[in-house]
Amino acid sequence: MRLSQYFLPTLRENPAEAQIVSHRLMLRAGMIRQQAAGIYAWLPLGYRVLRNIERIVREEQDATGAQEVLMPTIQSADLWRESGRYDAYGPEMLRIKDRHDREMLYGPTNEEMITTIFRDGVKTYRDLPRNLYHIQWKFRDEVRPRFGVMRGREFLMKDNYSFDIDKAGATRSYNKMFAAYLRTFARMGLKAIPMRADTGPIGGDLSHEFIILADTGESAVFCDKGLVDKDILGRTIDYQADLQPLVNEWTSLYAATDEMHDQAKFEADVPADRRLTARGIEVGHIFYFGTKYSSPMNAVVSGPKGESIAVEMGSYGIGVSRLVGAIIEASHDDAGIIWPESVAPFKVGLLNLKIDDGAVSKACTDLYTSLKAKGIEVLYDDRDLRPGAKFADMDLIGVPWQVIIGPKGLAAGKVELKHRATGAREELVLDQALARIGA
């Protein structure tokens, strides 16, 4: 993409309404614009990141055998009355009426709807287990929406729901998601700490939330440093195997947030040189809640002896749009965003330092064409601006690699390669620069 043709309304100054780093940088980098309190339009740069995060989430869900569906944003109040949650959910639910005076709501979650979809489609235990997911917009009417996409009212969420014949099967489904979540966040360059959590209005008696470490995080985190050092990507996960040992491995070490922290237990369980006190941001939450929804909503299957059995369920959420802000909170510097390559809007930023120099422009155009032919996403800054402005914009938007071409370097047969995360800069011949980027 040529930057001269790209819709990228960057800002030089920090917006007054932005209180945290991710909100400031998303506005300054031209990723989002607020349309109402807690409701944002995603502009091209931000939407590219959102889609990359969504892609990783989808790939890891598919790897577990979960199947993607798409449920509507608007739900009937009758569904929620059937489960008993309509009056209990609270003012965060946006309640509306259609032209026929039927009570509807903008879905904050989908346990009720997916239960009816399952109930209508599965009748026998032979069709179990099942796990259905979707990536869809949700709405929760926060009393004080703030912090940009970190605490908005409308947000993109991956939520999925497992259905099993018994608790043992439901635990296996839960453990699959536990492992998939570790892989999902690790692929985004994040260190995720799983910890036991309150089930809240979702219900049930088993729950973990996944916290990523960030200096500007919303919660205090107390954990064993061993959790931070664990590597999930270097391991092969067989989702058909028993994953309980893996879950035990990640949950045997101390981890807690403000509300559940026990300082005495922390000090007793964790040697002093392994205690980590940090800040963190919740990006995922998984629940096992048994028959909380299947029993009142009659989601039953016929068992081996013909008996009716209410299915055991779990639900699993990842804040897809929240992750955009969370990654920025965990990965930025004074100059701007530092995107991990897996979610970056572009892998390479190509900077032409002298647009009116024919040789420089030709070299840039040739490289731009070559990178695109290799399937490498590149943002070519072909604007007629001074170099300083180009450097500032490229650092602000956080593209992982910058290839800088100017008259002096080109005359020596070299380009400058900058790695955004480390700030390292090298003068290389073009083939060396391309090899470094590819590696």
Coordinates of C-alpha atoms in Angstrom, one line a residue:
M1 CA 0.0 0.0 0.0
R2 CA 1.3 3.4 -0.9
L3 CA 1.0 5.8 2.0
S4 CA 0.2 8.7 -0.3
Q5 CA -3.1 6.8 -1.1
Y6 CA -3.7 5.3 2.4
F7 CA -6.3 6.7 4.8
L8 CA -4.1 7.2 7.9
P9 CA -5.2 10.3 9.8
T10 CA -2.4 10.5 12.4
L11 CA -2.2 13.0 15.2
R12 CA 0.9 14.8 16.5
E13 CA -0.4 15.7 19.9
N14 CA -1.9 13.4 22.6
P15 CA -5.7 13.7 22.6
A16 CA -6.9 15.1 25.9
E17 CA -9.6 12.5 26.4
A18 CA -7.1 9.6 26.2
Q19 CA -6.0 8.5 29.7
I20 CA -3.9 5.4 29.0
V21 CA -1.1 4.6 26.5
S22 CA -3.1 2.3 24.2
H23 CA -5.9 4.8 23.8
R24 CA -3.5 7.7 23.1
L25 CA -1.5 5.7 20.6
M26 CA -4.5 4.2 18.8
L27 CA -5.9 7.7 18.3
R28 CA -2.6 9.2 17.3
A29 CA -1.8 6.3 14.9
G30 CA -5.1 6.8 13.1
M31 CA -6.4 3.3 14.1
I32 CA -9.8 4.3 15.6
R33 CA -12.1 7.2 16.0
Q34 CA -14.8 7.5 18.7
Q35 CA -18.4 7.7 17.5
A36 CA -20.1 7.7 20.9
A37 CA -19.1 7.0 24.4
G38 CA -17.3 3.6 24.4
I39 CA -18.1 3.1 20.7
Y40 CA -15.4 3.3 18.0
A41 CA -15.0 3.1 14.3
W42 CA -12.0 1.1 13.2
L43 CA -10.0 2.8 10.5
P44 CA -7.9 0.9 7.9
L45 CA -4.7 0.5 10.0
G46 CA -6.6 -0.6 13.2
Y47 CA -8.8 -2.9 11.2
R48 CA -5.8 -4.7 9.7
V49 CA -4.5 -5.4 13.2
L50 CA -8.0 -6.5 14.4
R51 CA -8.2 -9.0 11.5
N52 CA -4.8 -10.4 12.2
I53 CA -5.7 -11.0 15.8
E54 CA -9.0 -12.5 14.7
R55 CA -7.1 -14.8 12.3
I56 CA -4.9 -16.2 15.0
V57 CA -7.8 -16.8 17.3
R58 CA -9.7 -18.6 14.6
E59 CA -6.8 -20.8 13.6
E60 CA -6.3 -21.9 17.2
Q61 CA -10.0 -22.6 17.7
D62 CA -10.1 -24.6 14.5
A63 CA -7.1 -26.6 15.6
T64 CA -9.1 -27.9 18.6
G65 CA -11.9 -29.1 16.5
A66 CA -14.3 -26.3 17.4
Q67 CA -16.6 -25.3 14.5
E68 CA -17.4 -21.7 13.6
V69 CA -20.9 -20.3 13.4
L70 CA -22.2 -16.8 13.4
M71 CA -25.0 -15.7 15.7
P72 CA -26.9 -12.4 15.5
T73 CA -26.2 -9.4 17.7
I74 CA -29.8 -8.9 18.6
Q75 CA -31.5 -11.5 20.8
S76 CA -35.0 -12.1 22.0
A77 CA -35.6 -11.3 25.7
D78 CA -37.7 -14.6 25.8
L79 CA -34.4 -16.6 25.5
W80 CA -33.0 -14.9 28.6
R81 CA -36.2 -15.4 30.5
E82 CA -36.1 -19.1 29.7
S83 CA -32.7 -19.3 31.4
G84 CA -33.7 -17.0 34.2
R85 CA -31.0 -14.4 33.5
Y86 CA -33.1 -11.6 31.9
D87 CA -33.9 -9.8 35.1
A88 CA -30.7 -10.8 36.9
Y89 CA -28.1 -9.6 34.4
G90 CA -28.3 -5.9 35.4
P91 CA -28.2 -2.5 33.7
E92 CA -25.2 -3.5 31.5
M93 CA -27.7 -5.2 29.2
L94 CA -29.1 -2.9 26.5
R95 CA -32.8 -3.7 26.4
I96 CA -34.8 -2.5 23.4
K97 CA -38.2 -3.1 21.7
D98 CA -38.9 -3.6 18.1
R99 CA -41.9 -2.0 16.2
H100 CA -44.2 -4.8 17.3
D101 CA -43.3 -4.0 20.9
R102 CA -41.4 -7.2 21.3
E103 CA -38.7 -7.1 24.0
M104 CA -35.2 -7.6 22.5
L105 CA -31.7 -7.0 23.6
Y106 CA -28.2 -6.3 22.2
G107 CA -26.4 -9.5 23.2
P108 CA -23.7 -9.1 25.8
T109 CA -23.0 -12.9 25.5
N110 CA -24.6 -15.9 23.9
E111 CA -25.1 -18.8 26.3
E112 CA -28.9 -18.8 25.8
M113 CA -28.9 -18.5 22.0
I114 CA -26.2 -21.3 21.5
T115 CA -28.1 -23.5 23.9
T116 CA -31.2 -23.3 21.8
I117 CA -29.2 -23.9 18.6
F118 CA -27.7 -27.0 20.1
R119 CA -31.1 -28.1 21.6
D120 CA -32.7 -28.0 18.1
G121 CA -29.9 -29.7 16.4
V122 CA -28.5 -32.5 18.6
K123 CA -30.7 -35.3 20.1
T124 CA -28.3 -38.1 21.0
Y125 CA -25.2 -38.6 23.0
R126 CA -23.6 -40.2 19.9
D127 CA -23.3 -36.7 18.5
L128 CA -21.2 -35.4 21.4
P129 CA -18.9 -33.7 22.1
R130 CA -19.6 -30.5 20.2
N131 CA -17.9 -27.2 20.4
L132 CA -19.3 -24.1 18.5
Y133 CA -17.7 -20.7 18.4
H134 CA -18.2 -17.4 16.7
I135 CA -16.4 -14.0 16.5
Q136 CA -19.1 -11.3 16.9
W137 CA -19.7 -7.9 18.2
K138 CA -21.1 -7.6 21.7
F139 CA -22.6 -4.7 23.7
R140 CA -22.4 -4.0 27.4
D141 CA -23.7 -0.7 28.6
E142 CA -20.8 0.2 30.9
V143 CA -21.6 2.9 33.4
R144 CA -18.2 4.6 32.7
P145 CA -16.7 3.5 29.4
R146 CA -13.1 4.5 29.4
F147 CA -9.6 3.6 28.3
G148 CA -10.6 3.3 24.6
V149 CA -11.1 -0.2 23.4
M150 CA -9.9 -1.6 26.7
R151 CA -13.2 -0.7 28.4
G152 CA -15.7 0.1 25.7
R153 CA -19.4 -0.6 25.4
E154 CA -19.2 -2.3 21.9
F155 CA -16.5 -4.8 21.4
L156 CA -15.5 -7.8 19.3
M157 CA -15.4 -11.1 21.1
K158 CA -14.7 -14.7 20.3
D159 CA -17.0 -16.8 22.4
N160 CA -17.4 -20.5 22.1
Y161 CA -19.5 -23.2 23.9
S162 CA -18.8 -26.8 24.6
F163 CA -21.4 -29.6 25.0
D164 CA -20.6 -32.9 26.6
I165 CA -22.5 -35.9 28.0
D166 CA -20.8 -35.8 31.4
K167 CA -18.5 -33.8 33.7
A168 CA -15.4 -35.8 32.6
G169 CA -16.1 -34.9 28.9
A170 CA -16.8 -31.3 29.9
T171 CA -13.4 -31.2 31.7
R172 CA -11.6 -32.5 28.6
S173 CA -13.3 -29.7 26.5
Y174 CA -12.3 -27.2 29.2
N175 CA -8.7 -28.4 29.1
K176 CA -8.6 -28.1 25.3
M177 CA -9.5 -24.4 25.5
F178 CA -7.0 -23.9 28.3
A179 CA -4.2 -25.1 26.1
A180 CA -5.6 -23.3 23.0
Y181 CA -5.7 -20.0 24.9
L182 CA -2.0 -20.4 26.0
R183 CA -1.1 -20.9 22.3
T184 CA -3.3 -18.1 21.1
F185 CA -1.7 -15.4 23.3
A186 CA 1.8 -16.7 22.8
R187 CA 1.4 -16.5 19.0
M188 CA 0.7 -12.8 19.5
G189 CA 3.9 -12.3 21.4
L190 CA 2.2 -12.1 24.8
K191 CA 3.0 -13.8 28.1
A192 CA -0.3 -15.1 29.4
I193 CA -0.7 -16.1 33.1
P194 CA -3.7 -18.4 33.8
M195 CA -5.3 -18.0 37.2
R196 CA -8.4 -19.2 39.0
A197 CA -11.2 -16.7 38.8
D198 CA -14.7 -15.9 40.0
T199 CA -17.4 -17.1 37.6
G200 CA -19.5 -14.0 38.0
P201 CA -22.9 -13.8 36.1
I202 CA -21.9 -16.6 33.7
G203 CA -22.2 -19.1 36.5
G204 CA -20.5 -22.4 37.4
D205 CA -17.7 -23.6 39.7
L206 CA -14.6 -23.7 37.5
S207 CA -13.1 -20.7 35.8
H208 CA -9.7 -19.3 34.7
E209 CA -8.9 -15.9 33.4
F210 CA -5.8 -15.2 31.3
I211 CA -3.8 -12.2 32.3
I212 CA -1.0 -10.7 30.1
L213 CA 1.7 -8.7 31.8
A214 CA 1.9 -5.0 31.1
D215 CA 3.4 -2.2 33.1
T216 CA 0.2 -0.2 32.7
G217 CA -2.1 -3.1 33.5
E218 CA -5.4 -2.6 35.4
S219 CA -4.7 -5.3 38.0
A220 CA -1.9 -6.3 40.3
V221 CA -0.5 -9.7 39.5
F222 CA 1.3 -11.9 42.0
C223 CA 2.9 -15.1 40.6
D224 CA 5.7 -17.5 40.4
K225 CA 8.3 -16.4 37.8
G226 CA 8.2 -19.9 36.4
L227 CA 4.9 -19.2 34.7
V228 CA 6.4 -16.4 32.7
D229 CA 9.3 -18.6 31.6
K230 CA 7.1 -21.4 30.3
D231 CA 6.9 -22.0 26.5
I232 CA 3.8 -23.4 24.9
L233 CA 4.7 -22.7 21.3
G234 CA 7.7 -25.1 21.5
R235 CA 5.4 -28.0 22.4
T236 CA 3.2 -30.1 20.2
I237 CA -0.3 -30.2 21.5
D238 CA -2.4 -33.3 20.8
Y239 CA -6.0 -32.1 21.4
Q240 CA -7.2 -35.7 21.3
A241 CA -4.9 -36.7 24.2
D242 CA -5.5 -36.1 27.9
L243 CA -4.5 -32.5 28.5
Q244 CA -5.0 -32.5 32.3
P245 CA -1.2 -32.9 33.0
L246 CA -0.6 -29.7 30.9
V247 CA -3.3 -27.8 32.8
N248 CA -1.9 -29.0 36.1
E249 CA 1.6 -27.9 35.1
W250 CA 0.4 -24.3 34.4
T251 CA -1.9 -24.1 37.5
S252 CA 0.4 -25.7 40.1
L253 CA 2.4 -22.5 40.4
Y254 CA 1.1 -19.6 42.4
A255 CA -0.8 -16.9 40.4
A256 CA -3.4 -14.4 41.6
T257 CA -4.7 -10.9 41.1
D258 CA -5.7 -8.2 43.6
E259 CA -9.1 -9.7 44.6
M260 CA -7.9 -13.3 45.1
H261 CA -4.3 -12.7 46.3
D262 CA -3.2 -14.3 49.6
Q263 CA 0.1 -12.7 50.6
A264 CA 0.8 -15.3 53.3
K265 CA 0.2 -18.2 50.8
F266 CA 2.3 -16.3 48.2
E267 CA 5.2 -16.1 50.5
A268 CA 4.8 -19.7 51.7
D269 CA 4.5 -21.2 48.3
V270 CA 6.9 -19.2 46.3
P271 CA 10.7 -18.7 47.1
A272 CA 11.7 -15.1 47.4
D273 CA 13.8 -15.1 44.3
R274 CA 10.9 -16.4 42.2
R275 CA 8.2 -14.0 43.4
L276 CA 6.9 -11.7 40.7
T277 CA 4.7 -8.7 41.4
A278 CA 3.6 -6.9 38.3
R279 CA 0.6 -5.4 36.5
G280 CA -1.7 -7.3 34.2
I281 CA -4.7 -7.1 31.8
E282 CA -7.4 -9.7 31.4
V283 CA -7.7 -10.8 27.8
G284 CA -9.5 -14.2 28.1
H285 CA -11.9 -16.0 30.4
I286 CA -13.0 -19.7 30.4
F287 CA -15.9 -21.3 32.4
Y288 CA -17.3 -24.7 33.1
F289 CA -20.8 -24.4 34.4
G290 CA -22.4 -27.8 34.0
T291 CA -26.1 -27.8 33.4
K292 CA -26.8 -24.2 34.5
Y293 CA -28.3 -23.4 31.1
S294 CA -29.1 -26.9 29.7
S295 CA -31.4 -27.9 32.5
P296 CA -33.8 -24.8 32.5
M297 CA -33.7 -24.6 28.7
N298 CA -34.2 -28.4 28.2
A299 CA -31.1 -29.0 26.2
V300 CA -31.1 -32.7 26.6
V301 CA -29.9 -35.7 24.6
S302 CA -30.8 -39.4 24.8
G303 CA -28.2 -41.4 26.7
P304 CA -26.9 -44.9 26.1
K305 CA -30.0 -46.4 27.8
G306 CA -32.5 -44.0 26.2
E307 CA -32.6 -41.8 29.2
S308 CA -32.7 -38.0 28.9
I309 CA -29.5 -36.3 30.0
A310 CA -29.0 -32.5 30.3
V311 CA -25.7 -31.7 28.6
E312 CA -22.7 -30.4 30.5
M313 CA -21.6 -27.0 29.1
G314 CA -18.7 -24.6 29.2
S315 CA -18.1 -21.2 27.6
Y316 CA -14.9 -19.5 26.6
G317 CA -14.3 -15.9 25.7
I318 CA -11.4 -13.9 24.2
G319 CA -11.7 -10.1 23.9
V320 CA -10.5 -9.7 20.3
S321 CA -10.8 -5.9 20.1
R322 CA -9.6 -5.6 23.7
L323 CA -6.4 -7.4 22.7
V324 CA -5.5 -4.6 20.3
G325 CA -5.2 -2.3 23.2
A326 CA -3.7 -4.8 25.5
I327 CA -0.8 -5.6 23.0
I328 CA 0.0 -1.9 22.8
E329 CA 0.0 -1.6 26.6
A330 CA 2.5 -4.5 26.7
S331 CA 4.6 -3.3 23.7
H332 CA 5.3 0.3 23.1
D333 CA 7.9 3.0 23.7
D334 CA 8.0 6.8 23.8
A335 CA 8.0 6.9 20.0
G336 CA 4.9 4.8 19.5
I337 CA 3.6 1.2 19.1
I338 CA 5.9 -1.8 18.7
W339 CA 3.8 -4.5 17.0
P340 CA 4.7 -8.2 17.2
E341 CA 5.1 -9.4 13.6
S342 CA 2.2 -11.8 13.9
V343 CA -0.4 -9.0 14.4
A344 CA 1.3 -6.0 12.7
P345 CA -0.7 -4.2 10.1
F346 CA 2.3 -4.3 7.8
K347 CA 5.5 -6.3 8.1
V348 CA 7.7 -3.7 6.3
G349 CA 7.6 0.1 6.1
L350 CA 9.5 1.3 3.0
L351 CA 10.7 4.9 3.3
N352 CA 11.7 6.9 0.2
L353 CA 13.8 9.8 1.6
K354 CA 14.0 11.8 -1.7
I355 CA 10.9 11.5 -3.9
D356 CA 12.2 13.8 -6.6
D357 CA 15.3 11.6 -7.1
G358 CA 14.6 9.3 -10.0
A359 CA 17.1 6.6 -9.0
V360 CA 15.8 6.5 -5.4
S361 CA 12.2 6.4 -6.5
K362 CA 12.9 3.6 -9.0
A363 CA 14.7 1.5 -6.4
C364 CA 11.8 2.0 -4.0
T365 CA 9.2 1.1 -6.6
D366 CA 11.2 -2.0 -7.6
L367 CA 11.5 -3.1 -4.0
Y368 CA 7.9 -2.4 -3.3
T369 CA 6.8 -4.5 -6.2
S370 CA 9.2 -7.3 -5.2
L371 CA 8.0 -7.4 -1.6
K372 CA 4.4 -7.6 -2.7
A373 CA 5.2 -10.4 -5.1
K374 CA 6.7 -12.4 -2.2
G375 CA 3.5 -11.9 -0.3
I376 CA 5.1 -9.5 2.2
E377 CA 2.7 -6.8 3.4
V378 CA 4.5 -3.5 2.9
L379 CA 3.5 0.2 3.5
Y380 CA 5.5 2.4 1.1
D381 CA 5.9 6.0 2.3
D382 CA 6.0 7.8 -1.0
R383 CA 4.8 11.1 0.4
D384 CA 6.7 14.3 -0.4
L385 CA 7.6 15.0 3.2
R386 CA 10.8 15.6 5.1
P387 CA 12.6 12.4 6.4
G388 CA 12.0 13.3 10.0
A389 CA 8.2 13.3 9.6
K390 CA 8.4 9.9 7.8
F391 CA 10.6 8.4 10.6
A392 CA 8.2 9.7 13.2
D393 CA 5.1 8.3 11.5
M394 CA 6.7 4.9 10.9
D395 CA 7.8 4.6 14.5
L396 CA 4.3 5.7 15.7
I397 CA 2.4 3.0 13.8
G398 CA 4.9 0.4 14.9
V399 CA 5.7 -1.5 11.6
P400 CA 8.3 -4.2 12.7
W401 CA 10.8 -3.5 9.9
Q402 CA 11.8 -0.3 8.2
V403 CA 13.7 -0.2 4.9
I404 CA 15.1 3.3 4.3
I405 CA 16.4 4.3 0.9
G406 CA 18.1 7.6 0.2
P407 CA 20.6 9.0 -2.4
K408 CA 23.7 8.5 -0.4
G409 CA 23.1 4.9 0.6
L410 CA 21.8 4.0 -2.8
A411 CA 25.0 5.3 -4.4
A412 CA 27.0 2.9 -2.2
G413 CA 24.6 0.1 -3.2
K414 CA 23.1 -0.2 0.2
V415 CA 19.8 0.4 2.1
E416 CA 19.3 1.0 5.8
L417 CA 17.3 -1.6 7.7
K418 CA 15.8 -0.7 11.1
H419 CA 14.2 -3.2 13.5
R420 CA 11.5 -1.3 15.3
A421 CA 11.5 -3.5 18.5
T422 CA 15.2 -3.1 19.2
G423 CA 16.0 0.1 17.4
A424 CA 18.9 -1.6 15.7
R425 CA 19.9 -0.1 12.4
E426 CA 22.2 -1.6 9.7
E427 CA 23.4 -0.6 6.3
L428 CA 23.1 -3.7 4.0
V429 CA 23.0 -4.5 0.4
L430 CA 19.4 -5.1 -0.7
D431 CA 19.6 -8.9 -0.8
Q432 CA 20.9 -9.0 2.8
A433 CA 18.1 -6.7 4.0
L434 CA 15.5 -8.9 2.3
A435 CA 17.1 -12.1 3.9
R436 CA 17.0 -10.4 7.3
I437 CA 13.4 -9.5 7.0
G438 CA 12.5 -13.0 5.8
A439 CA 14.3 -14.6 8.7

